[in-house]
PDB file of C-alpha atoms in Angstrom:
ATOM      1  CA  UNK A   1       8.711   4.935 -15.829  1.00 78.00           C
ATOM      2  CA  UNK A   2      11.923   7.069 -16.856  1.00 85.00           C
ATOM      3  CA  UNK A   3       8.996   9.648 -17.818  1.00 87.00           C
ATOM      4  CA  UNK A   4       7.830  10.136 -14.219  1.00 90.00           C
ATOM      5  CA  UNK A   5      11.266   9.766 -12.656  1.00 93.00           C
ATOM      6  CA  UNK A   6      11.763  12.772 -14.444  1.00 93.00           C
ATOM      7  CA  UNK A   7       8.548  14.498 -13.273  1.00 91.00           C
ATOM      8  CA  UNK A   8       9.217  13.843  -9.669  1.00 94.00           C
ATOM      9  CA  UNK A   9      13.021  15.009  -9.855  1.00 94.00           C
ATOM     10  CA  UNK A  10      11.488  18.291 -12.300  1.00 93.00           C
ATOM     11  CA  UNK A  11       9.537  18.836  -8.401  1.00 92.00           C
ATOM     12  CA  UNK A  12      12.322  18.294  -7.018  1.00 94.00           C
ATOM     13  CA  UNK A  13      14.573  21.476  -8.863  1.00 93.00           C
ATOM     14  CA  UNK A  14      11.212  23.319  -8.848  1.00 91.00           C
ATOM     15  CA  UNK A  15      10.729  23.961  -5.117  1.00 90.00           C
ATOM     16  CA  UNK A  16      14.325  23.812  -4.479  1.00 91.00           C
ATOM     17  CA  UNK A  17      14.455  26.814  -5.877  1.00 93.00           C
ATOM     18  CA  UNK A  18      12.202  29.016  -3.645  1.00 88.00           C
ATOM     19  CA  UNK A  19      15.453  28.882  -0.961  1.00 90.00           C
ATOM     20  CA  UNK A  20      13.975  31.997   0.995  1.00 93.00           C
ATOM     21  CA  UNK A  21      10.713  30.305   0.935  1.00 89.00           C
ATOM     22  CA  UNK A  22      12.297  27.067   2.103  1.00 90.00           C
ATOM     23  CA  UNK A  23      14.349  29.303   4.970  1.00 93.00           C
ATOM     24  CA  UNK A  24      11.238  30.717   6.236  1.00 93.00           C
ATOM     25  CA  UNK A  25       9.720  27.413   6.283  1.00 90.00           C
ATOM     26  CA  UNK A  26      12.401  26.353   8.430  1.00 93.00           C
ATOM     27  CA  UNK A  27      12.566  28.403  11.052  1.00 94.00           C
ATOM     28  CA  UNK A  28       8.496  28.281  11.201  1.00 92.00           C
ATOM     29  CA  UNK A  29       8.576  24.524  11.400  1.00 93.00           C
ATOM     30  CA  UNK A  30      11.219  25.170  14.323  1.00 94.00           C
ATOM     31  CA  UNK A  31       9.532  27.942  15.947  1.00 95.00           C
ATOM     32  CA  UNK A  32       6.277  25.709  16.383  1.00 93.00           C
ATOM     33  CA  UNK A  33       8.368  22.818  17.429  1.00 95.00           C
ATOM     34  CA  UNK A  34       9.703  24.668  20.234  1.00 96.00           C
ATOM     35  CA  UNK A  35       6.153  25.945  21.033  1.00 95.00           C
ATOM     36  CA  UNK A  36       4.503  22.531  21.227  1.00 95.00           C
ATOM     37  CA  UNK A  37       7.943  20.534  23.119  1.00 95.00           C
ATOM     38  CA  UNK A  38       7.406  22.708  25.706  1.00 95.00           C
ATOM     39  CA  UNK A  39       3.893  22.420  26.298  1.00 95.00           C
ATOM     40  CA  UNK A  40       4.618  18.557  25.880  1.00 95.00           C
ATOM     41  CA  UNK A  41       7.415  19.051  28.818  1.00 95.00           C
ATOM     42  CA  UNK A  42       4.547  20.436  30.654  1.00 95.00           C
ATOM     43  CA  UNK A  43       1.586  18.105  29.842  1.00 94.00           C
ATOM     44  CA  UNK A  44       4.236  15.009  30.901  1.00 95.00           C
ATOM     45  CA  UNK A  45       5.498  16.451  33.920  1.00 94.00           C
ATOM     46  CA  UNK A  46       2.100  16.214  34.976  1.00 93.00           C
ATOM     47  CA  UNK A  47       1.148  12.923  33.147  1.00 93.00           C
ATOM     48  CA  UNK A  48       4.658  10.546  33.066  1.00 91.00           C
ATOM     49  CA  UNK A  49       3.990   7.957  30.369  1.00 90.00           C
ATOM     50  CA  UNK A  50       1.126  10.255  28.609  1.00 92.00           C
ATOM     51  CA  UNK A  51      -0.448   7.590  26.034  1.00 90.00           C
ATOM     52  CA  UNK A  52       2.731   4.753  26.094  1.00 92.00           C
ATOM     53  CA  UNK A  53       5.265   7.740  25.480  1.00 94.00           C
ATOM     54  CA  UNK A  54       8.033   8.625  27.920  1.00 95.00           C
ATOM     55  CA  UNK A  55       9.208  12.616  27.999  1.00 96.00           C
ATOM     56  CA  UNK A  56      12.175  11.795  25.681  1.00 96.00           C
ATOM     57  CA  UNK A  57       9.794   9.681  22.858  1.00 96.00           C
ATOM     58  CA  UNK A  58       6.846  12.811  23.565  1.00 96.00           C
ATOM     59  CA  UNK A  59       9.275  15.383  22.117  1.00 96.00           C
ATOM     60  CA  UNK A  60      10.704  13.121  19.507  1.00 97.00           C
ATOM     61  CA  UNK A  61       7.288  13.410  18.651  1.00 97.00           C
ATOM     62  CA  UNK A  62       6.724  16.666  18.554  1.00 96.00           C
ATOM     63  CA  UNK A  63       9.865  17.293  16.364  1.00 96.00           C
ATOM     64  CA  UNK A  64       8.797  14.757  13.902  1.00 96.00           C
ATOM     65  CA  UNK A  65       5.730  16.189  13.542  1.00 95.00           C
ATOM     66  CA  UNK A  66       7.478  19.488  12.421  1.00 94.00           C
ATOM     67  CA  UNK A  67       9.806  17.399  10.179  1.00 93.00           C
ATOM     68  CA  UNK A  68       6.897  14.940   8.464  1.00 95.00           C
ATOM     69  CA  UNK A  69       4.456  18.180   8.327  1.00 92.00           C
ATOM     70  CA  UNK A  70       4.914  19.731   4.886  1.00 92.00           C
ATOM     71  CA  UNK A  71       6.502  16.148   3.667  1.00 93.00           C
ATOM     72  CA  UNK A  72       3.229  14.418   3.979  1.00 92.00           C
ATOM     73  CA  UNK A  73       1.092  17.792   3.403  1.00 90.00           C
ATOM     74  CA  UNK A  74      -0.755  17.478   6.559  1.00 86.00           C
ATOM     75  CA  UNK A  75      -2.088  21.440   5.926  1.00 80.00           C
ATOM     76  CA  UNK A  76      -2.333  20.846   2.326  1.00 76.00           C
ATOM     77  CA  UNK A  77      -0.123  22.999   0.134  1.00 73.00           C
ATOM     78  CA  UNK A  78       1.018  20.574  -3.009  1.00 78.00           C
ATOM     79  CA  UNK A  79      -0.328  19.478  -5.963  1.00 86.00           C
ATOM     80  CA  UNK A  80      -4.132  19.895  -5.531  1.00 88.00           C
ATOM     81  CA  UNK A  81      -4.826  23.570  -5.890  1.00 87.00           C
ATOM     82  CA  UNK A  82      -2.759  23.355  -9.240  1.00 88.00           C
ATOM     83  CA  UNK A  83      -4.711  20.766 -10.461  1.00 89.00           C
ATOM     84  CA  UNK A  84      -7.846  21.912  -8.303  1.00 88.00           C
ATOM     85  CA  UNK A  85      -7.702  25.253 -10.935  1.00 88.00           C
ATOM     86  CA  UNK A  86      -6.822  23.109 -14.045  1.00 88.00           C
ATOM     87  CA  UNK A  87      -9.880  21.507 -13.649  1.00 87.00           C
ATOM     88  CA  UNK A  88     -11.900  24.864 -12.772  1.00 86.00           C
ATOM     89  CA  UNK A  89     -10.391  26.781 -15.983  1.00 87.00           C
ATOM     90  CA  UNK A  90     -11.176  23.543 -18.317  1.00 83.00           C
ATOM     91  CA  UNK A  91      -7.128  22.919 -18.892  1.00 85.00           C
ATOM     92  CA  UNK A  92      -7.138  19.330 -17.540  1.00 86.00           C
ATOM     93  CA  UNK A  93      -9.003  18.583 -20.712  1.00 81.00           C
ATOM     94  CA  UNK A  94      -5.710  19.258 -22.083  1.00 83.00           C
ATOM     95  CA  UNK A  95      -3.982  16.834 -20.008  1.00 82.00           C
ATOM     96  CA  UNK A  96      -6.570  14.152 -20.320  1.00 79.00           C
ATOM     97  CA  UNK A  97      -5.908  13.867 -24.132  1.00 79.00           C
ATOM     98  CA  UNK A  98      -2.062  13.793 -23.423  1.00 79.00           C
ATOM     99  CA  UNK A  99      -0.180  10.155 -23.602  1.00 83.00           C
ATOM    100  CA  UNK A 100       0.337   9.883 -20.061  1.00 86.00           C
ATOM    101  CA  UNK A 101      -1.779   8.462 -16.839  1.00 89.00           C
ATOM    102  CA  UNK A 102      -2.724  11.396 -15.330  1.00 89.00           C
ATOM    103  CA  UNK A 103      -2.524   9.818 -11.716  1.00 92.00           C
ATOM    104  CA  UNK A 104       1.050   8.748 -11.945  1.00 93.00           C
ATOM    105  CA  UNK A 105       2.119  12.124 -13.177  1.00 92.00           C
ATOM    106  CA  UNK A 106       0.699  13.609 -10.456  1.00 92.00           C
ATOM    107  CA  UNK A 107       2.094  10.936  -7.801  1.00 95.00           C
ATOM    108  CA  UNK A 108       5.428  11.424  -9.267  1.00 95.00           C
ATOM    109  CA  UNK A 109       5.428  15.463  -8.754  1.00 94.00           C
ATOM    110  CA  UNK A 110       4.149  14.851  -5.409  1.00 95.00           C
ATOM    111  CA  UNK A 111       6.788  12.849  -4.370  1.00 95.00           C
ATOM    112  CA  UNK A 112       9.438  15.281  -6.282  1.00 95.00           C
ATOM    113  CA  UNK A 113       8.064  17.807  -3.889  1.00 94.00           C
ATOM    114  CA  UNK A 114       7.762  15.358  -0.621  1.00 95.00           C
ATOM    115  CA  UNK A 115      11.619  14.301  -1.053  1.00 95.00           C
ATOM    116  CA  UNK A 116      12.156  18.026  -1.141  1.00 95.00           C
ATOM    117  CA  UNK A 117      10.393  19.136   1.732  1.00 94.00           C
ATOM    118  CA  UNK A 118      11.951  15.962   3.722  1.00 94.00           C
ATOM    119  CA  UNK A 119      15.326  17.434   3.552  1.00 93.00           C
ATOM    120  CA  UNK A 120      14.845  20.891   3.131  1.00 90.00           C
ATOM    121  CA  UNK A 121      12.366  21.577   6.073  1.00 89.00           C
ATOM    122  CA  UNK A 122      12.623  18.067   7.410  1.00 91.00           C
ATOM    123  CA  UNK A 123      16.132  17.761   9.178  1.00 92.00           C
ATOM    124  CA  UNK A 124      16.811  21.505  10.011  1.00 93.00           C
ATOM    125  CA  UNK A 125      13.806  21.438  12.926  1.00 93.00           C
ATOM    126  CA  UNK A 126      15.091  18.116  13.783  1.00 94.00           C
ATOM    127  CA  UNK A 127      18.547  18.632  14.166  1.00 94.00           C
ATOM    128  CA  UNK A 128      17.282  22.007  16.148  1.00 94.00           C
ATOM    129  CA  UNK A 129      15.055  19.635  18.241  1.00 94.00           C
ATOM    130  CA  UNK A 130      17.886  17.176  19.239  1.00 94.00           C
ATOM    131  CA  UNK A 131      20.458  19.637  20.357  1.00 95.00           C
ATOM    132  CA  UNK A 132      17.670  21.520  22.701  1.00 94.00           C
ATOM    133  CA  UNK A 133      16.100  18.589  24.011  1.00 95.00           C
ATOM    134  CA  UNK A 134      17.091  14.875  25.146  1.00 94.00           C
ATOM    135  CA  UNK A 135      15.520  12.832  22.152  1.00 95.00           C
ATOM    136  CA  UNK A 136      14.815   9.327  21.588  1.00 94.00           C
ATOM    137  CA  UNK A 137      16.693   8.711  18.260  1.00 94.00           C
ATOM    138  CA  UNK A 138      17.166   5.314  17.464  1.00 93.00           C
ATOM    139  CA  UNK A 139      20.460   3.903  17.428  1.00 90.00           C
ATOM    140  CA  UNK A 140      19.778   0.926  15.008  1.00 91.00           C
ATOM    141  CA  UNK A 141      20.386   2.329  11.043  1.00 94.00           C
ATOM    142  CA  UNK A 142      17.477  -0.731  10.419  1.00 93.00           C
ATOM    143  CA  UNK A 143      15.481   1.521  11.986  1.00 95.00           C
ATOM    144  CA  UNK A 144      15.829   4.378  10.546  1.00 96.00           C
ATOM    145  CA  UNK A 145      15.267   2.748   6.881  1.00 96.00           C
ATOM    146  CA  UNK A 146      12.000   0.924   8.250  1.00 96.00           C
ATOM    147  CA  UNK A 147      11.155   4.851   9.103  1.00 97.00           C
ATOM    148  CA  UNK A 148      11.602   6.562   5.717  1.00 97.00           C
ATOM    149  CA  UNK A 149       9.987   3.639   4.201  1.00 97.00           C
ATOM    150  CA  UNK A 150       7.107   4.170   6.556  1.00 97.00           C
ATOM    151  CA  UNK A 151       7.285   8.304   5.494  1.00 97.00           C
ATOM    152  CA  UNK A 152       7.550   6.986   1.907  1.00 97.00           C
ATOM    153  CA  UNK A 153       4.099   5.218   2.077  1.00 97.00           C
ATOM    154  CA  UNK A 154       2.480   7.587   4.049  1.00 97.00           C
ATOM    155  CA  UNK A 155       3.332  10.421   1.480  1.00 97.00           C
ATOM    156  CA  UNK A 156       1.445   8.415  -1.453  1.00 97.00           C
ATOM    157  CA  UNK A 157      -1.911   7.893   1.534  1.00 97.00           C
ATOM    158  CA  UNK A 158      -1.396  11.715   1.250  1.00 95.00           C
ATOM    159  CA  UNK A 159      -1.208  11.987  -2.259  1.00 96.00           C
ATOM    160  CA  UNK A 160      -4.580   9.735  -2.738  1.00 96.00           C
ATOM    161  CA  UNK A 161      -6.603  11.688  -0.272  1.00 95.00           C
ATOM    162  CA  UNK A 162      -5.599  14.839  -1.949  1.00 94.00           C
ATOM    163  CA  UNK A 163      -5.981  13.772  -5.541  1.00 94.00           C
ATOM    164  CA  UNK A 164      -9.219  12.656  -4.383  1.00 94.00           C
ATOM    165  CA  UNK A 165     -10.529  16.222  -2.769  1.00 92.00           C
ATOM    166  CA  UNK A 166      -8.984  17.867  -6.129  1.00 91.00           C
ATOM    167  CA  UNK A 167     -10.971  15.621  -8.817  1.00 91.00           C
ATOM    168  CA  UNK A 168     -14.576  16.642  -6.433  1.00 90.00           C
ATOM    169  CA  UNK A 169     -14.051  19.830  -8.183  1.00 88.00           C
ATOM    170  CA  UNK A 170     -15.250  18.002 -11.636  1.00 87.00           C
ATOM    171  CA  UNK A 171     -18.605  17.955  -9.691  1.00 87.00           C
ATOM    172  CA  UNK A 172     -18.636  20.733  -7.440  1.00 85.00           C
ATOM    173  CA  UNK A 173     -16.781  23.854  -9.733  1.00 78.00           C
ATOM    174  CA  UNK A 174     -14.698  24.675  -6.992  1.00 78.00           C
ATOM    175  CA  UNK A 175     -12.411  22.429  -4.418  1.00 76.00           C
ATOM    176  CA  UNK A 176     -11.866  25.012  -2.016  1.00 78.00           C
ATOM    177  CA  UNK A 177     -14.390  23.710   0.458  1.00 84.00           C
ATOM    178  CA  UNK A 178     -14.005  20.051   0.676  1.00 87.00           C
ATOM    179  CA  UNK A 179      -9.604  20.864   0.682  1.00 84.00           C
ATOM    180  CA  UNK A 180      -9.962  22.791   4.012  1.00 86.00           C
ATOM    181  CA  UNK A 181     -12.214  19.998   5.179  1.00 88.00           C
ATOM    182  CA  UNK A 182      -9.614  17.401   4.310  1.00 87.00           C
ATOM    183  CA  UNK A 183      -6.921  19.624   5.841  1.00 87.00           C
ATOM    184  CA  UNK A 184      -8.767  19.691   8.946  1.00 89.00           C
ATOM    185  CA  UNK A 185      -9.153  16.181   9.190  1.00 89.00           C
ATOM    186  CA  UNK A 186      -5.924  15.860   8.373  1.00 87.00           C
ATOM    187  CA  UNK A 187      -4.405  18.020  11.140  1.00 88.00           C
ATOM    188  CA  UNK A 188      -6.659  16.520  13.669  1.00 91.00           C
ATOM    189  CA  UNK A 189      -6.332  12.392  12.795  1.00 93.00           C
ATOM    190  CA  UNK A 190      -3.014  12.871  11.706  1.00 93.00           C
ATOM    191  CA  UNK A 191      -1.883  12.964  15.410  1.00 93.00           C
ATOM    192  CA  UNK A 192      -0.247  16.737  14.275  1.00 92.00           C
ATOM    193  CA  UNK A 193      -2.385  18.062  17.334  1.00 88.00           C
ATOM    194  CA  UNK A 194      -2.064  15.337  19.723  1.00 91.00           C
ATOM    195  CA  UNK A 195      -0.942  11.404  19.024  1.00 95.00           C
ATOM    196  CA  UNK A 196      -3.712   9.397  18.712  1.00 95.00           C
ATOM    197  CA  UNK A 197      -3.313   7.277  21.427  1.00 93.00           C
ATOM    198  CA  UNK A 198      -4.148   9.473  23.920  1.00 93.00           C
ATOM    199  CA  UNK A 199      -7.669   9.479  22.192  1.00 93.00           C
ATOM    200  CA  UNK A 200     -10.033   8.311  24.274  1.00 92.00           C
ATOM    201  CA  UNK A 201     -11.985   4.943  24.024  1.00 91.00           C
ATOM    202  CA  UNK A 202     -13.992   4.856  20.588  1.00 94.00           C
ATOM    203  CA  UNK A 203     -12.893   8.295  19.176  1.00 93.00           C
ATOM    204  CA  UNK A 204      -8.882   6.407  19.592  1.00 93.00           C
ATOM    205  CA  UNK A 205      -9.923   3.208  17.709  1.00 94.00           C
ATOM    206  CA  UNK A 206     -11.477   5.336  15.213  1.00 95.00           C
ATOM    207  CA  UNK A 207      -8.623   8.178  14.619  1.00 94.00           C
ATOM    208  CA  UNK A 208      -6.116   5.057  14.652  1.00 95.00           C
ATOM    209  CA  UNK A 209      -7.956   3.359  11.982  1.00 96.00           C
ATOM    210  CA  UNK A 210      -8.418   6.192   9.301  1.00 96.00           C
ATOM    211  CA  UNK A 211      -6.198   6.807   6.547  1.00 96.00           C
ATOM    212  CA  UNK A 212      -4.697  10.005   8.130  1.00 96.00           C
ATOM    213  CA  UNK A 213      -2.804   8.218  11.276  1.00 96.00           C
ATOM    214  CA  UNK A 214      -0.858   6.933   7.895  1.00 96.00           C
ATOM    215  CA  UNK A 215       0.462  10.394   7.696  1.00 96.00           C
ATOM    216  CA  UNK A 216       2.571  10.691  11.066  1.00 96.00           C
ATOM    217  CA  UNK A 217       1.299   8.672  13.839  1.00 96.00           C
ATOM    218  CA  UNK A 218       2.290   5.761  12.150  1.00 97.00           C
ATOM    219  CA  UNK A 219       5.817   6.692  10.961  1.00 97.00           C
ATOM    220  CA  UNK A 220       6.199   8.543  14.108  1.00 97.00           C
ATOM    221  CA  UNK A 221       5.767   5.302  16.019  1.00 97.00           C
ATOM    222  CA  UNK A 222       8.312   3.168  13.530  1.00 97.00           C
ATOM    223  CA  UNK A 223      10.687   5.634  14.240  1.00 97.00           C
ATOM    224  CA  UNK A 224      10.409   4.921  17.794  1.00 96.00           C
ATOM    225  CA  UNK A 225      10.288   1.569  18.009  1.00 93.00           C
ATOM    226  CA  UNK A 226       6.704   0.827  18.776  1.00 94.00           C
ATOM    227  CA  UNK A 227       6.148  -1.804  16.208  1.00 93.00           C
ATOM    228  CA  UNK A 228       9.211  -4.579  16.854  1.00 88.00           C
ATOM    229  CA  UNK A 229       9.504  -7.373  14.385  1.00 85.00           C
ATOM    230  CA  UNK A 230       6.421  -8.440  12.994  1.00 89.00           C
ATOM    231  CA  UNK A 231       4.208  -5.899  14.086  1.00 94.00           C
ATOM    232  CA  UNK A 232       5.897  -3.613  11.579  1.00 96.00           C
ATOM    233  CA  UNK A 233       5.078  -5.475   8.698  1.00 96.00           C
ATOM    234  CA  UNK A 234       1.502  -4.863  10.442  1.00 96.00           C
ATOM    235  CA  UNK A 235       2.185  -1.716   9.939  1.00 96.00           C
ATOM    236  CA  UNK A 236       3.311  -1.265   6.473  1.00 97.00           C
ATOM    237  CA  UNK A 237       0.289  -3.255   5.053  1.00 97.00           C
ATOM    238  CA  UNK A 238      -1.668  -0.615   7.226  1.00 97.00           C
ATOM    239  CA  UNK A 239      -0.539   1.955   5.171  1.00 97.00           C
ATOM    240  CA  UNK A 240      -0.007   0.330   2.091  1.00 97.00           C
ATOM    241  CA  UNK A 241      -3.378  -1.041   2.133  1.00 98.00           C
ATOM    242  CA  UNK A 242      -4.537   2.794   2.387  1.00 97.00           C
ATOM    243  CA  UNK A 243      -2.492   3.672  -0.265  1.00 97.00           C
ATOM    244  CA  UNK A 244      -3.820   1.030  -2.712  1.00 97.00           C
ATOM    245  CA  UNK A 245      -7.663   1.362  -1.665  1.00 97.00           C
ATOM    246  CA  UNK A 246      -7.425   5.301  -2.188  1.00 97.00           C
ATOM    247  CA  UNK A 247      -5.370   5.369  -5.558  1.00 97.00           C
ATOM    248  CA  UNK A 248      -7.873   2.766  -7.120  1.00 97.00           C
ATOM    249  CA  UNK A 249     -10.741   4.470  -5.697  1.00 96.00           C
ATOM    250  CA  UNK A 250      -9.008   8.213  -7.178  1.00 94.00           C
ATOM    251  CA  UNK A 251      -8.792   6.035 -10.915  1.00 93.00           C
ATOM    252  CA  UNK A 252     -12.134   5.300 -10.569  1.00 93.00           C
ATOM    253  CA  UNK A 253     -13.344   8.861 -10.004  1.00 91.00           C
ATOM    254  CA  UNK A 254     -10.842  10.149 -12.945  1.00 88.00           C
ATOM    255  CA  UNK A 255     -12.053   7.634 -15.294  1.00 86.00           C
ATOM    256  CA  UNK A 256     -15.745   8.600 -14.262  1.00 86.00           C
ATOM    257  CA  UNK A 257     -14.866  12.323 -14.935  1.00 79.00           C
ATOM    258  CA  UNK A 258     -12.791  11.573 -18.036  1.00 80.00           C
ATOM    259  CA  UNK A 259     -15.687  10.428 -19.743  1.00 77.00           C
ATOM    260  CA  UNK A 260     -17.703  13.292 -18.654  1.00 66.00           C
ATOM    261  CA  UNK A 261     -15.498  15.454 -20.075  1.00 66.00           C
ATOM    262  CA  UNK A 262     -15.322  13.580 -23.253  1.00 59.00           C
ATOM    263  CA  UNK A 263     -19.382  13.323 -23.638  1.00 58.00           C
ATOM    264  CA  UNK A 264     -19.058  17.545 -22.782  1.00 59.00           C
ATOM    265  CA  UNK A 265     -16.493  18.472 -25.247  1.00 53.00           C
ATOM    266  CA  UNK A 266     -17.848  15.732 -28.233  1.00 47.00           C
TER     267      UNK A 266
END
């Protein structure tokens, strides 16, 4: 385990040191957030109570959104289109044969590079949210550990759905296609656009359901307090059970396209 503890904090110096990247990041991620809180102010002056959210818990929303949106690679952007070319070029041959689970090293960077992105372009917009607008920050600090542990598990749902569009490109030659696809589906069931409960009928119980709402409308709602006592433990094993479905369905494909590659090169 030391060995991937010092992947994931390797991520961690790695992106840490693109600081005009990370600036323009920032003030993107803020820019947007003051885009989409004001079209929220507008959409709840009209509808009070829009989907179970009051004004203040709307744009709480919104700004989490901006802070969760690179941490949980709604729009893609991590590891895949490293590993995406790795396999394209041949190299993850390479890194098949090496001594280490290839999953797990790539779980580990990703979460190098989510812890990153949580601070770094995570609590700038936020902070820049709650000084322009009246937000619904939780005053209980139980709360806001239930939160990151519900950011925590929805960055690994992330990682599995993206480890799983990256090894399709053992099959297809190129990943390109089913990543925008994913990222797609990803902004859209996410609840980046819109939160999901103000889906309508089926289409809600659907979006709520899928892997994505992992991503933000989940975490989103733990941070404001819409899953009290044991509803939250609901909503952990919502997540986790994500988490653990994907990753053992992602070994399954790698150890289906590890012996393909073994049967090629022998």
């Amino acid at each position: 385990m030391r060995l991937y503890a010092v992947v994931a904090a390797g991520q961690f110096r790695r992106y840490a040191t693109y600081r005009t990247a990370t600036a323009a990041g920032v003030f993107t991620n803020t820019v947007f957030g003051f885009i989409l809180a004001y079209t929220y102010v507008a959409l709840w002056d009209e509808r009070p109570q829009l989907g179970g959210y009051d004004m203040s818990q709307a744009l709480s929303y919104v700004w989490l959104g901006q802070a969760l949106l690179m941490t949980c690679s709604m729009m893609g952007g991590g590891f895949e289109d490293e590993l995406i070319e790795r396999i394209r070029t041949g190299d993850v041959a390479v890194d098949l044969y090496r001594p280490v689970d290839l999953q797990l090293w790539w779980l580990a960077g990703d979460l190098g590079r989510a812890a990153f992105h949580l601070l770094g372009r995570g609590i700038v917009p936020m902070l820049a949210g709650a000084l322009a607008f009246d937000l619904a920050l939780p005053s209980s600090p139980g709360v806001w550990v239930a939160f990151l542990v519900s950011v925590g598990l929805g960055v690994v749902v992330s990682f599995a759905i993206r480890y799983l569009v990256a090894l399709s490109t053992f099959w297809l030659l190129d990943g390109a296609g089913v990543a925008q696809m994913s990222w797609l589906a990803g902004m859209f069931f996410s609840g980046m656009l819109l939160p999901l409960t103000l889906f309508p009928g089926a289409l809600g119980d659907v979006a709520r359901a899928l892997p994505w709402s992992a991503l933000l409308q989940v975490p989103a709602d733990v941070f404001l307090g819409k899953y009290p006592g044991r509803e939250l433990v609901g909503a952990y094993a919502f997540q986790a059970g994500w988490a653990l479905a994907l990753l053992l369905v992602g070994r399954m494909v790698q150890s289906v396209a590890t012996r393909r590659v073994v049967v090629q090169g022998g």
